[in-house]
mmCIF file of C-alpha atoms in Angstrom:
data_model
loop_
_atom_site.group_PDB
_atom_site.id
_atom_site.type_symbol
_atom_site.label_atom_id
_atom_site.label_comp_id
_atom_site.label_asym_id
_atom_site.label_seq_id
_atom_site.Cartn_x
_atom_site.Cartn_y
_atom_site.Cartn_z
ATOM 1 C CA MET M 1 31.351 114.212 -25.861
ATOM 2 C CA LEU M 2 28.796 115.072 -22.758
ATOM 3 C CA SER M 3 31.758 114.203 -19.969
ATOM 4 C CA MET M 4 32.311 117.998 -20.112
ATOM 5 C CA PRO M 5 28.559 119.298 -19.893
ATOM 6 C CA ASP M 6 28.331 117.292 -16.780
ATOM 7 C CA ARG M 7 31.364 118.652 -15.004
ATOM 8 C CA HIS M 8 29.784 122.036 -15.112
ATOM 9 C CA ILE M 9 25.730 121.400 -15.088
ATOM 10 C CA SER M 10 24.141 122.146 -11.968
ATOM 11 C CA LEU M 11 20.724 122.855 -10.920
ATOM 12 C CA TRP M 12 21.180 126.403 -11.215
ATOM 13 C CA HIS M 13 21.548 125.918 -15.070
ATOM 14 C CA VAL M 14 18.619 123.768 -15.145
ATOM 15 C CA LEU M 15 16.385 126.353 -13.218
ATOM 16 C CA LEU M 16 17.239 129.244 -15.087
ATOM 17 C CA ALA M 17 17.382 127.776 -18.806
ATOM 18 C CA ASN M 18 13.709 126.574 -17.708
ATOM 19 C CA GLY M 19 13.052 129.903 -16.067
ATOM 20 C CA VAL M 20 13.872 132.138 -18.963
ATOM 21 C CA ALA M 21 12.513 130.112 -21.603
ATOM 22 C CA LEU M 22 9.148 130.231 -19.746
ATOM 23 C CA SER M 23 9.160 133.501 -18.666
ATOM 24 C CA TRP M 24 10.173 134.435 -22.885
ATOM 25 C CA PHE M 25 6.780 132.253 -23.766
ATOM 26 C CA ALA M 26 4.462 134.114 -21.063
ATOM 27 C CA GLY M 27 6.008 137.362 -22.481
ATOM 28 C CA MET M 28 4.786 136.497 -25.795
ATOM 29 C CA GLY M 29 1.471 134.789 -24.493
ATOM 30 C CA LEU M 30 1.200 138.769 -22.692
ATOM 31 C CA ALA M 31 1.913 140.619 -25.940
ATOM 32 C CA THR M 32 -0.438 138.399 -28.057
ATOM 33 C CA GLN M 33 -3.408 138.683 -25.313
ATOM 34 C CA TRP M 34 -2.609 142.802 -25.594
ATOM 35 C CA ALA M 35 -2.655 142.900 -29.522
ATOM 36 C CA LEU M 36 -4.924 140.234 -30.655
ATOM 37 C CA PRO M 37 -7.454 139.814 -27.918
ATOM 38 C CA GLY M 38 -9.186 136.131 -27.962
ATOM 39 C CA VAL M 39 -6.646 134.578 -30.024
ATOM 40 C CA LYS M 40 -4.371 132.277 -27.861
ATOM 41 C CA LEU M 41 -1.152 130.832 -28.152
ATOM 42 C CA VAL M 42 -2.489 127.365 -28.108
ATOM 43 C CA ARG M 43 -4.599 126.359 -30.475
ATOM 44 C CA CYS M 44 -4.776 125.443 -34.118
ATOM 45 C CA PRO M 45 -3.244 127.538 -36.256
ATOM 46 C CA ILE M 46 -1.348 129.397 -34.110
ATOM 47 C CA GLY M 47 0.647 127.789 -31.361
ATOM 48 C CA LEU M 48 0.302 124.092 -30.186
ATOM 49 C CA CYS M 49 -2.103 122.525 -32.644
ATOM 50 C CA PHE M 50 -1.853 118.573 -32.100
ATOM 51 C CA GLY M 51 -3.610 117.625 -35.342
ATOM 52 C CA TYR M 52 -3.755 119.159 -38.891
ATOM 53 C CA TYR M 53 -5.315 122.250 -40.095
ATOM 54 C CA THR M 54 -7.103 122.933 -43.216
ATOM 55 C CA PRO M 55 -6.128 125.702 -45.405
ATOM 56 C CA ASN M 56 -9.337 127.488 -44.964
ATOM 57 C CA GLU M 57 -8.626 127.768 -40.878
ATOM 58 C CA LEU M 58 -5.404 129.221 -41.675
ATOM 59 C CA HIS M 59 -7.158 131.718 -43.906
ATOM 60 C CA ALA M 60 -9.715 132.514 -41.574
ATOM 61 C CA THR M 61 -7.767 132.754 -38.818
ATOM 62 C CA LEU M 62 -5.355 135.180 -40.696
ATOM 63 C CA THR M 63 -9.027 137.002 -42.052
ATOM 64 C CA ARG M 64 -10.235 137.781 -38.435
ATOM 65 C CA ILE M 65 -7.128 139.038 -36.761
ATOM 66 C CA GLY M 66 -7.138 141.522 -39.558
ATOM 67 C CA LYS M 67 -4.151 143.905 -40.781
ATOM 68 C CA ASN M 68 -3.017 144.981 -37.426
ATOM 69 C CA GLY M 69 -3.266 141.476 -36.152
ATOM 70 C CA ARG M 70 -1.487 139.921 -39.390
ATOM 71 C CA ASP M 71 1.306 142.717 -39.108
ATOM 72 C CA PHE M 72 1.205 142.326 -35.434
ATOM 73 C CA PHE M 73 1.772 138.720 -36.036
ATOM 74 C CA ALA M 74 4.423 139.218 -39.176
ATOM 75 C CA ASN M 75 6.863 141.897 -37.298
ATOM 76 C CA THR M 76 5.954 140.977 -33.432
ATOM 77 C CA LEU M 77 4.999 137.438 -32.673
ATOM 78 C CA LEU M 78 7.030 135.383 -35.391
ATOM 79 C CA PRO M 79 10.119 137.369 -34.394
ATOM 80 C CA LEU M 80 9.640 136.797 -30.832
ATOM 81 C CA ASP M 81 8.987 133.200 -31.893
ATOM 82 C CA MET M 82 12.787 133.127 -33.441
ATOM 83 C CA ALA M 83 14.049 132.795 -30.368
ATOM 84 C CA LEU M 84 11.642 130.419 -28.016
ATOM 85 C CA PRO M 85 12.686 127.424 -29.790
ATOM 86 C CA ALA M 86 16.110 128.024 -28.801
ATOM 87 C CA LEU M 87 15.255 129.004 -25.397
ATOM 88 C CA LEU M 88 13.404 125.816 -25.166
ATOM 89 C CA LEU M 89 15.870 123.267 -26.764
ATOM 90 C CA VAL M 90 18.838 124.371 -24.243
ATOM 91 C CA ALA M 91 16.434 124.245 -21.320
ATOM 92 C CA LEU M 92 15.153 120.687 -22.192
ATOM 93 C CA THR M 93 18.549 120.026 -23.030
ATOM 94 C CA VAL M 94 20.292 120.817 -19.812
ATOM 95 C CA THR M 95 17.351 119.503 -17.923
ATOM 96 C CA TYR M 96 18.006 116.312 -19.575
ATOM 97 C CA LEU M 97 21.700 116.347 -19.142
ATOM 98 C CA TRP M 98 21.378 117.276 -15.529
ATOM 99 C CA LEU M 99 18.954 114.597 -14.892
ATOM 100 C CA SER M 100 20.661 111.719 -16.610
ATOM 101 C CA GLN M 101 24.195 112.160 -15.905
ATOM 102 C CA GLN M 102 26.128 109.568 -13.487
ATOM 103 C CA GLY M 103 27.274 109.889 -10.081
ATOM 104 C CA HIS M 104 24.473 111.698 -8.048
ATOM 105 C CA ALA M 105 21.862 110.844 -6.404
ATOM 106 C CA VAL M 106 18.962 113.266 -8.452
ATOM 107 C CA SER M 107 19.639 111.292 -11.790
ATOM 108 C CA ILE M 108 18.741 108.300 -13.692
ATOM 109 C CA PRO M 109 22.320 107.346 -14.923
ATOM 110 C CA LEU M 110 21.753 106.263 -18.616
ATOM 111 C CA SER M 111 24.112 105.421 -21.189
ATOM 112 C CA ALA M 112 25.918 108.462 -23.801
ATOM 113 C CA GLY M 113 23.869 106.577 -26.379
ATOM 114 C CA ALA M 114 20.295 107.019 -24.670
ATOM 115 C CA ARG M 115 21.014 110.487 -23.495
ATOM 116 C CA MET M 116 22.109 111.663 -26.802
ATOM 117 C CA SER M 117 18.968 109.949 -28.583
ATOM 118 C CA LEU M 118 16.703 111.588 -25.758
ATOM 119 C CA ILE M 119 18.301 114.917 -27.045
ATOM 120 C CA ALA M 120 17.449 114.436 -30.549
ATOM 121 C CA VAL M 121 14.078 115.088 -29.845
ATOM 122 C CA PRO M 122 14.113 118.515 -28.926
ATOM 123 C CA VAL M 123 16.349 119.472 -31.589
ATOM 124 C CA LEU M 124 14.101 117.739 -34.111
ATOM 125 C CA TYR M 125 11.099 119.819 -32.146
ATOM 126 C CA CYS M 126 13.207 123.380 -32.303
ATOM 127 C CA LEU M 127 14.535 122.553 -36.193
ATOM 128 C CA ALA M 128 10.346 121.734 -36.805
ATOM 129 C CA ASP M 129 9.738 124.845 -34.808
ATOM 130 C CA TYR M 130 11.625 126.691 -37.398
ATOM 131 C CA ALA M 131 10.654 125.539 -40.197
ATOM 132 C CA GLU M 132 6.938 125.725 -39.088
ATOM 133 C CA ASN M 133 7.649 129.902 -38.408
ATOM 134 C CA TRP M 134 8.988 130.400 -41.728
ATOM 135 C CA ALA M 135 6.116 128.883 -43.732
ATOM 136 C CA LEU M 136 3.923 130.934 -41.762
ATOM 137 C CA VAL M 137 6.117 133.865 -42.581
ATOM 138 C CA GLU M 138 5.489 132.725 -46.597
ATOM 139 C CA ALA M 139 1.772 132.295 -45.650
ATOM 140 C CA LEU M 140 1.431 135.965 -44.516
ATOM 141 C CA GLN M 141 3.502 137.389 -47.546
ATOM 142 C CA ALA M 142 1.069 135.512 -49.612
ATOM 143 C CA TYR M 143 -1.937 136.465 -47.939
ATOM 144 C CA PRO M 144 -5.229 136.648 -49.009
ATOM 145 C CA ASN M 145 -3.955 134.099 -51.866
ATOM 146 C CA ILE M 146 -2.216 131.392 -50.152
ATOM 147 C CA PRO M 147 -1.212 128.520 -52.002
ATOM 148 C CA TYR M 148 -2.948 125.039 -50.815
ATOM 149 C CA ARG M 149 0.491 123.738 -50.481
ATOM 150 C CA LEU M 150 1.985 126.139 -48.529
ATOM 151 C CA ALA M 151 -0.893 126.394 -46.335
ATOM 152 C CA ARG M 152 -0.655 122.406 -45.678
ATOM 153 C CA ARG M 153 3.176 122.536 -45.431
ATOM 154 C CA ALA M 154 2.633 125.102 -42.388
ATOM 155 C CA SER M 155 -0.310 122.889 -40.919
ATOM 156 C CA VAL M 156 2.110 119.614 -41.287
ATOM 157 C CA LEU M 157 4.845 121.638 -39.581
ATOM 158 C CA THR M 158 2.987 123.105 -37.202
ATOM 159 C CA ALA M 159 1.462 119.541 -36.014
ATOM 160 C CA THR M 160 4.754 117.984 -35.885
ATOM 161 C CA LYS M 161 6.251 120.928 -33.776
ATOM 162 C CA SER M 162 3.477 120.870 -31.243
ATOM 163 C CA GLN M 163 4.091 116.650 -31.515
ATOM 164 C CA LEU M 164 8.210 116.796 -30.879
ATOM 165 C CA PHE M 165 7.482 119.572 -28.162
ATOM 166 C CA VAL M 166 4.589 117.625 -25.826
ATOM 167 C CA ALA M 167 6.911 114.312 -26.249
ATOM 168 C CA SER M 168 9.962 116.311 -25.382
ATOM 169 C CA VAL M 169 8.417 117.393 -22.183
ATOM 170 C CA GLY M 170 7.651 114.021 -21.458
ATOM 171 C CA ILE M 171 10.624 112.772 -21.710
ATOM 172 C CA ALA M 172 11.533 115.502 -19.226
ATOM 173 C CA LEU M 173 8.717 115.199 -16.968
ATOM 174 C CA ALA M 174 9.548 111.014 -17.016
ATOM 175 C CA LEU M 175 13.156 112.219 -16.057
ATOM 176 C CA LEU M 176 12.046 114.222 -12.961
ATOM 177 C CA ILE M 177 9.790 111.180 -12.143
ATOM 178 C CA ALA M 178 12.068 108.546 -12.179
ATOM 179 C CA ALA M 179 14.796 110.871 -10.544
ATOM 180 C CA TRP M 180 12.770 111.830 -7.727
ATOM 181 C CA ALA M 181 11.802 107.922 -7.151
ATOM 182 C CA ARG M 182 15.217 106.728 -7.417
ATOM 183 C CA MET M 183 16.372 109.966 -4.670
ATOM 184 C CA ARG M 184 13.498 108.408 -2.518
ATOM 185 C CA GLN M 185 14.851 104.827 -2.829
ATOM 186 C CA HIS M 186 18.117 106.058 -1.894
ATOM 187 C CA GLY M 187 16.743 107.883 1.195
ATOM 188 C CA GLY M 188 15.587 104.442 2.753
ATOM 189 C CA GLY M 189 12.458 104.190 1.688
ATOM 190 C CA ARG M 190 11.411 106.792 4.160
ATOM 191 C CA THR M 191 8.069 108.433 2.962
#
């Protein structure tokens, strides 16, 4: 199943996929800073949030950004965020595959089962991110009377997405460090 991507994935694909995903994220960040000064994508409850947030924190954030901010969030940021999980999934998958394929010095050869298990992490991240986006759409539609269960679901999904994203990036970094060390070792141990 992985032999076809292994024959076709090159460093160029890895760089392109990661560049597109990072550019999309940077564009979202700039659009948010322009439309919602003072609101960052890396804070609870919008964006990365490694722990849970309370329903009151969600309500307070949606109140603080005002009607224009909620409209921006619903009509611009969330639609843009529908592309980001897929872009990150592609970037991480291509990176994992390239760094773990058999037969070249810049990789850590892993079994097909191990490779598929690693890829499962960004797939789960992607699913959690889409579920979180849907919960936030529902919360925006329900505002100011956001049901407790909906706010709690959004919080759990935000934490899950954030933790899976960090795990996915951690796997990529671990593979990259291991591949770099392997390449140096195969280079005769030169420093």
